[in-house]
PDB file of C-alpha atoms in Angstrom:
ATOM      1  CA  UNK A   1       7.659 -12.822  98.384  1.00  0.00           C
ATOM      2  CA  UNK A   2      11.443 -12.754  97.252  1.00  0.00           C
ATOM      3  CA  UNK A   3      13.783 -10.476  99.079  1.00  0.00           C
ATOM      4  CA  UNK A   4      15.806  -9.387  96.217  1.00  0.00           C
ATOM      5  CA  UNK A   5      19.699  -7.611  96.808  1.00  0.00           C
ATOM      6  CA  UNK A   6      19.522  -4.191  98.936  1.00  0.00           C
ATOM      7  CA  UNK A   7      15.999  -4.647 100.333  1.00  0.00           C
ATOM      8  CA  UNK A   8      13.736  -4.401  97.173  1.00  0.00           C
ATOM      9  CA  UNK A   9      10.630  -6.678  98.072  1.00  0.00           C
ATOM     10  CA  UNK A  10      10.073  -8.473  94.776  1.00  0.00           C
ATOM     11  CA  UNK A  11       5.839  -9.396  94.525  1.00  0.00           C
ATOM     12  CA  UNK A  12       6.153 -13.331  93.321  1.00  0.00           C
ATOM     13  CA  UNK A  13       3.310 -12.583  90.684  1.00  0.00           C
ATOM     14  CA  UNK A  14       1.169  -9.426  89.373  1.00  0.00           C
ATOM     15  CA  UNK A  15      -2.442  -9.424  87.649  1.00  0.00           C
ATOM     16  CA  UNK A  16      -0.382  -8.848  83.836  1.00  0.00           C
ATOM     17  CA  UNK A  17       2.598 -11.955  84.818  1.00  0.00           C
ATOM     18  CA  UNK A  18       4.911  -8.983  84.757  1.00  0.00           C
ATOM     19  CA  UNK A  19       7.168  -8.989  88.060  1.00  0.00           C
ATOM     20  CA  UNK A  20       7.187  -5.433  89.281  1.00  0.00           C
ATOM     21  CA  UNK A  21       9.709  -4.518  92.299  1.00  0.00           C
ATOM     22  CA  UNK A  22       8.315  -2.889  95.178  1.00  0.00           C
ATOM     23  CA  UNK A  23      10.395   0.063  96.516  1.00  0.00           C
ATOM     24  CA  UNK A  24      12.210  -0.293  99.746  1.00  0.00           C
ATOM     25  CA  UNK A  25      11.419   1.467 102.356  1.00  0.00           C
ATOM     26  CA  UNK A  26      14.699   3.571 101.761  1.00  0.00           C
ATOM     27  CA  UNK A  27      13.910   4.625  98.387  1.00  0.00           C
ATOM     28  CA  UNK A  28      10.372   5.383  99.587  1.00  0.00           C
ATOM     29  CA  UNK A  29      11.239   7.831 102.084  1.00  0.00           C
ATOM     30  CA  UNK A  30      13.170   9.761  99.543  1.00  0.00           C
ATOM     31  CA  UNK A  31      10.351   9.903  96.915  1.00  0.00           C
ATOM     32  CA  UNK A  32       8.349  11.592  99.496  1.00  0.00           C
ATOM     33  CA  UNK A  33       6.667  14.897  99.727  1.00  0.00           C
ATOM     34  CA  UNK A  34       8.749  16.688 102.765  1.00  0.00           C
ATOM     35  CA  UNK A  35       7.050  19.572 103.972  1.00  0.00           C
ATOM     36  CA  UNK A  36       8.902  22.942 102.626  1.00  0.00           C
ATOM     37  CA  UNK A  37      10.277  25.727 105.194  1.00  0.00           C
ATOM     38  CA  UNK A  38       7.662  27.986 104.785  1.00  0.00           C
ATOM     39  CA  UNK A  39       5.006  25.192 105.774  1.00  0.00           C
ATOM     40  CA  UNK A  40       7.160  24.448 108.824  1.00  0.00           C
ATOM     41  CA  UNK A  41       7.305  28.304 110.123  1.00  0.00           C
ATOM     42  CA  UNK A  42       3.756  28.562 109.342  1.00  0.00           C
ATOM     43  CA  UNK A  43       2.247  25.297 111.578  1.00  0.00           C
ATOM     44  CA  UNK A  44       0.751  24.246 108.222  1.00  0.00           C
ATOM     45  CA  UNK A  45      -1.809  21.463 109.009  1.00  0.00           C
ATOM     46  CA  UNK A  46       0.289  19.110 106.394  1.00  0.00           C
ATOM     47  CA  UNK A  47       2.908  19.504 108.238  1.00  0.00           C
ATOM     48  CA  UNK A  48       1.783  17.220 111.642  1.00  0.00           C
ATOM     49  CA  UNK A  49       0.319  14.962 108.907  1.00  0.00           C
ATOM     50  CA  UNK A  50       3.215  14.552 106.955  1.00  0.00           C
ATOM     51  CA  UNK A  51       5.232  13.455 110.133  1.00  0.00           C
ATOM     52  CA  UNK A  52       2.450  11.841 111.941  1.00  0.00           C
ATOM     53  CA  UNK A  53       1.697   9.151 108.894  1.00  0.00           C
ATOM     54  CA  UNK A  54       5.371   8.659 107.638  1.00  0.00           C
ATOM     55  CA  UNK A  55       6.552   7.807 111.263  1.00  0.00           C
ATOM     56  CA  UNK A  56       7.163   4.128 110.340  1.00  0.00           C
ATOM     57  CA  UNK A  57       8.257   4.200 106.711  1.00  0.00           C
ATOM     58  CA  UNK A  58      10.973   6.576 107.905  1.00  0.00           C
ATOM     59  CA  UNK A  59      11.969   4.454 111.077  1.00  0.00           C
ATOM     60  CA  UNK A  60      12.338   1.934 108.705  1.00  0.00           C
ATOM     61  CA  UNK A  61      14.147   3.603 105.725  1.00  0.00           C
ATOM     62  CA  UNK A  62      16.776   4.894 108.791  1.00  0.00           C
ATOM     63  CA  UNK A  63      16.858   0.988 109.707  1.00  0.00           C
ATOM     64  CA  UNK A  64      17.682   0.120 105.950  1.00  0.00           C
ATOM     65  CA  UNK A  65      20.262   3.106 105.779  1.00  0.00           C
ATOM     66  CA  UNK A  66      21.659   1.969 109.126  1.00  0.00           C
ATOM     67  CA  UNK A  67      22.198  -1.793 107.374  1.00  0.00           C
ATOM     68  CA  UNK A  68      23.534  -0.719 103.813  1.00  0.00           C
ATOM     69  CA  UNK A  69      25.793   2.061 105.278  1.00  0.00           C
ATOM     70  CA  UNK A  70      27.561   0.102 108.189  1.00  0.00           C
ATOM     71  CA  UNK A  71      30.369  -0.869 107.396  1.00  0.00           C
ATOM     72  CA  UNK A  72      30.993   2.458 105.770  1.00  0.00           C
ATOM     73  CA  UNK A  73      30.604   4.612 108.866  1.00  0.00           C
ATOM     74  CA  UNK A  74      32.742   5.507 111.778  1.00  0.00           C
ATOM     75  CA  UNK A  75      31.307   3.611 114.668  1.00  0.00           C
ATOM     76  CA  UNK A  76      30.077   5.589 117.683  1.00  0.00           C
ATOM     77  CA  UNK A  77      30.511   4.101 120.830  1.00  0.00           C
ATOM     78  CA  UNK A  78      31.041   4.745 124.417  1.00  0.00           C
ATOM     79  CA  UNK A  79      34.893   5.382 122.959  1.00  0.00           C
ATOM     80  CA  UNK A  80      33.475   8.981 121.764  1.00  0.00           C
ATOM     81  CA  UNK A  81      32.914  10.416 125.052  1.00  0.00           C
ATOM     82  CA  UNK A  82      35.729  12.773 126.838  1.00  0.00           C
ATOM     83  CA  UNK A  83      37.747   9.787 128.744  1.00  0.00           C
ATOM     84  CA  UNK A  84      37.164  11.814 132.425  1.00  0.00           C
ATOM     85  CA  UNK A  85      33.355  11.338 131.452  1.00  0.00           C
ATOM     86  CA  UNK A  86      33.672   7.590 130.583  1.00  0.00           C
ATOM     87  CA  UNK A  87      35.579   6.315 133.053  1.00  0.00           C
ATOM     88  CA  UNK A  88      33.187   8.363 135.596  1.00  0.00           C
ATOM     89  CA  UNK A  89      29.957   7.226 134.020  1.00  0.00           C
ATOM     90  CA  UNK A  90      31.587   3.657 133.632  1.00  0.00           C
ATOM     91  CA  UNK A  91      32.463   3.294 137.922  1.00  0.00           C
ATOM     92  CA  UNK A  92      28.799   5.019 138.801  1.00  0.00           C
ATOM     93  CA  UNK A  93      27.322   2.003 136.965  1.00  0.00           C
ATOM     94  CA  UNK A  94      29.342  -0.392 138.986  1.00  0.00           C
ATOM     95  CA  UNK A  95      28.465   1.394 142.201  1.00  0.00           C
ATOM     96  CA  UNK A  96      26.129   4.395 141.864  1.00  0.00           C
ATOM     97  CA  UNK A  97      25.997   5.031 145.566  1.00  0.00           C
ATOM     98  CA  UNK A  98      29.955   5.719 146.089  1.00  0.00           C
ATOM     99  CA  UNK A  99      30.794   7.227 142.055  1.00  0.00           C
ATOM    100  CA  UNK A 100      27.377   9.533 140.802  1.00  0.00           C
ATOM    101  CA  UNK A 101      29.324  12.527 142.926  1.00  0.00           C
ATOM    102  CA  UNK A 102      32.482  11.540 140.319  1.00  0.00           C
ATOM    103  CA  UNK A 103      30.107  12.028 137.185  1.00  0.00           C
ATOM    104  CA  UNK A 104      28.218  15.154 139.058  1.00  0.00           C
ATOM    105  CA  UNK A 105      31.484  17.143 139.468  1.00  0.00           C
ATOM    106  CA  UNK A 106      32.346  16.848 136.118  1.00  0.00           C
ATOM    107  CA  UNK A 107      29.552  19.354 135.155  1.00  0.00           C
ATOM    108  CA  UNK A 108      29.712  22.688 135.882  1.00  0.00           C
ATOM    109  CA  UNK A 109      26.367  25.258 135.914  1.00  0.00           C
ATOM    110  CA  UNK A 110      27.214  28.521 133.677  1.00  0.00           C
ATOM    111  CA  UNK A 111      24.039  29.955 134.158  1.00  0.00           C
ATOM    112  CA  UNK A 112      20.962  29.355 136.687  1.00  0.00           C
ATOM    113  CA  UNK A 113      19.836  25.672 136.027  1.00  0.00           C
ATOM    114  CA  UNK A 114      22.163  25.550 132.486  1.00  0.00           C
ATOM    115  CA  UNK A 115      25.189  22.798 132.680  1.00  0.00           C
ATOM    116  CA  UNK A 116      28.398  22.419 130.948  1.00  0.00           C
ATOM    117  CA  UNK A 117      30.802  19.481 130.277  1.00  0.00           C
ATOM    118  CA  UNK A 118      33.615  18.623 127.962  1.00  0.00           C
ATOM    119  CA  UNK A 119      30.702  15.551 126.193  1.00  0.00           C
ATOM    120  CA  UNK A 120      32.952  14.486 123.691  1.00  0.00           C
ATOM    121  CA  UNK A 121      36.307  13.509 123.209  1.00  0.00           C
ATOM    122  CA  UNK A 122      37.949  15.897 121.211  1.00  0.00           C
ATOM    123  CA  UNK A 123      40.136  13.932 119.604  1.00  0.00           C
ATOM    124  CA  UNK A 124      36.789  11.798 118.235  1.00  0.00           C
ATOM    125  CA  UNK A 125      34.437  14.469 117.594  1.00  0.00           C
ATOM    126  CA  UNK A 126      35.543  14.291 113.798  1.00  0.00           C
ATOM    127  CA  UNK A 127      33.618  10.907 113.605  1.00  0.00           C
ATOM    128  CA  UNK A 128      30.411  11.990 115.100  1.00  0.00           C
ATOM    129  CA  UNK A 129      30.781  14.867 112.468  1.00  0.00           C
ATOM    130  CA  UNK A 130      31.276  12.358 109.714  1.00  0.00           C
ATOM    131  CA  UNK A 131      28.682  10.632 110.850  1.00  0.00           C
ATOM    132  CA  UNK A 132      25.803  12.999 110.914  1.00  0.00           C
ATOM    133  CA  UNK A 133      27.405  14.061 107.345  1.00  0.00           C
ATOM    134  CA  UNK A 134      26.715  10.843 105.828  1.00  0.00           C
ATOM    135  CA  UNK A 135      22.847  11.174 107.628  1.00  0.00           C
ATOM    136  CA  UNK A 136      22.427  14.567 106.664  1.00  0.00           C
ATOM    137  CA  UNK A 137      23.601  13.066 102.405  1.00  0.00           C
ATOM    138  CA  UNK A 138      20.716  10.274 103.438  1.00  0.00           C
ATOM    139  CA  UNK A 139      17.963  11.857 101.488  1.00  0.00           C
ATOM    140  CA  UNK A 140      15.394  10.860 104.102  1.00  0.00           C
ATOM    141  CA  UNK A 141      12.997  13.710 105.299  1.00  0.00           C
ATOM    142  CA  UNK A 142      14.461  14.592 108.822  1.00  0.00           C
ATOM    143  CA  UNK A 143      12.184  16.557 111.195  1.00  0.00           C
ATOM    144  CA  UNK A 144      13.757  19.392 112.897  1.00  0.00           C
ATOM    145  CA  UNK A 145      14.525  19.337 116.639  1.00  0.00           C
ATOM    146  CA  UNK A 146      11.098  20.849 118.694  1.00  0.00           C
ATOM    147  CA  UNK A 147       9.215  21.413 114.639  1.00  0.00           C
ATOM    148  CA  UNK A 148      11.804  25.001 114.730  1.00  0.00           C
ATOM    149  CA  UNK A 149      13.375  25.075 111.252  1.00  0.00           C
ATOM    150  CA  UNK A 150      15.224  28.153 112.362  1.00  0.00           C
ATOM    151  CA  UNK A 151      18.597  25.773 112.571  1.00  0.00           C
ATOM    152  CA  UNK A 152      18.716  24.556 108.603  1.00  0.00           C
ATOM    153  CA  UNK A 153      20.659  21.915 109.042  1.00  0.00           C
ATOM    154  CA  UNK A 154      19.517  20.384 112.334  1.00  0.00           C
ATOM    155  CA  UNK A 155      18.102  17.329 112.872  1.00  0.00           C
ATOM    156  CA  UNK A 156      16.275  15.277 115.440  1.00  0.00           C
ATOM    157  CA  UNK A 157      18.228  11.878 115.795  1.00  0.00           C
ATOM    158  CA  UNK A 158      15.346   9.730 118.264  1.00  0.00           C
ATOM    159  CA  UNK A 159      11.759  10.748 119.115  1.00  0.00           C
ATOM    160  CA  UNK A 160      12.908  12.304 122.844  1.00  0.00           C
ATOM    161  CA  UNK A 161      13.561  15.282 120.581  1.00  0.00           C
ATOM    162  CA  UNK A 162      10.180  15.884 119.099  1.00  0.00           C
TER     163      UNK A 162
END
């Protein structure tokens, strides 16, 4: 097999001599079938299928995506987060003993058992907005967060979300 330019697996002979491209996983995932709304409010059966037996092909189109798209997206890294958070999260890891209080403190509870903290860095948020743009204009299927497609535009972004 010949890896051709952006992923297309290229067969290195077919039954008629013809070479015939097979799609990458990216352009796979975008050809398929993605359950509609309705199917989603209703717990149709197709829709635990659907999600169940693309689980790889669309780990693997978000892998291609990831690799084509690189260079062209903002990068998100620890430099995101609201500096207080960072530098507290950065100490506990040095010594959680004396610092988790530091990290702890910076949340505040709102309600019984619900938390609050200034996450990001405002002054970054803009590219973990661009970001999720650029996933949202992927054209891979994304599942919504807990199978509720209340939220139109959400999106789980790893599997501790299902």
């Amino acid at each position: 097999m010949v890896v051709a330019p952006s992923s297309v697996r290229v067969p290195l002979s077919s039954s008629a001599g013809l070479v015939r491209p097979r799609l990458s996983y990216l352009d796979q995932a975008r050809r398929l079938r993605v359950p509609t709304r309705e199917e989603q409010l209703r717990r149709d059966p197709y829709v635990y299928h659907f999600w169940e037996t693309n689980d790889k092909l669309l780990e693997r189109a978000w892998g291609e995506w990831s690799e084509t798209q690189a260079p062209a997206l903002p990068t998100l890294d620890s430099s995101i987060y609201h500096p207080d958070l960072r530098r507290a999260i950065e100490e506990a890891w040095k010594d959680p003993s004396d610092k988790e209080h530091t990290v702890r403190s910076l949340w505040k509870e709102v309600a019984p058992g619900v938390y609050q903290c200034q996450f990001f860095d405002p002054d970054k948020i803009h590219q973990v907005r661009a970001y999720l743009d650029e996933a949202a204009k992927a054209g891979i299927p994304t599942r919504p967060p807990h199978g509720i497609v209340l939220n139109r535009h959400g999106f789980m972004i790893d599997p501790r979300s299902y």
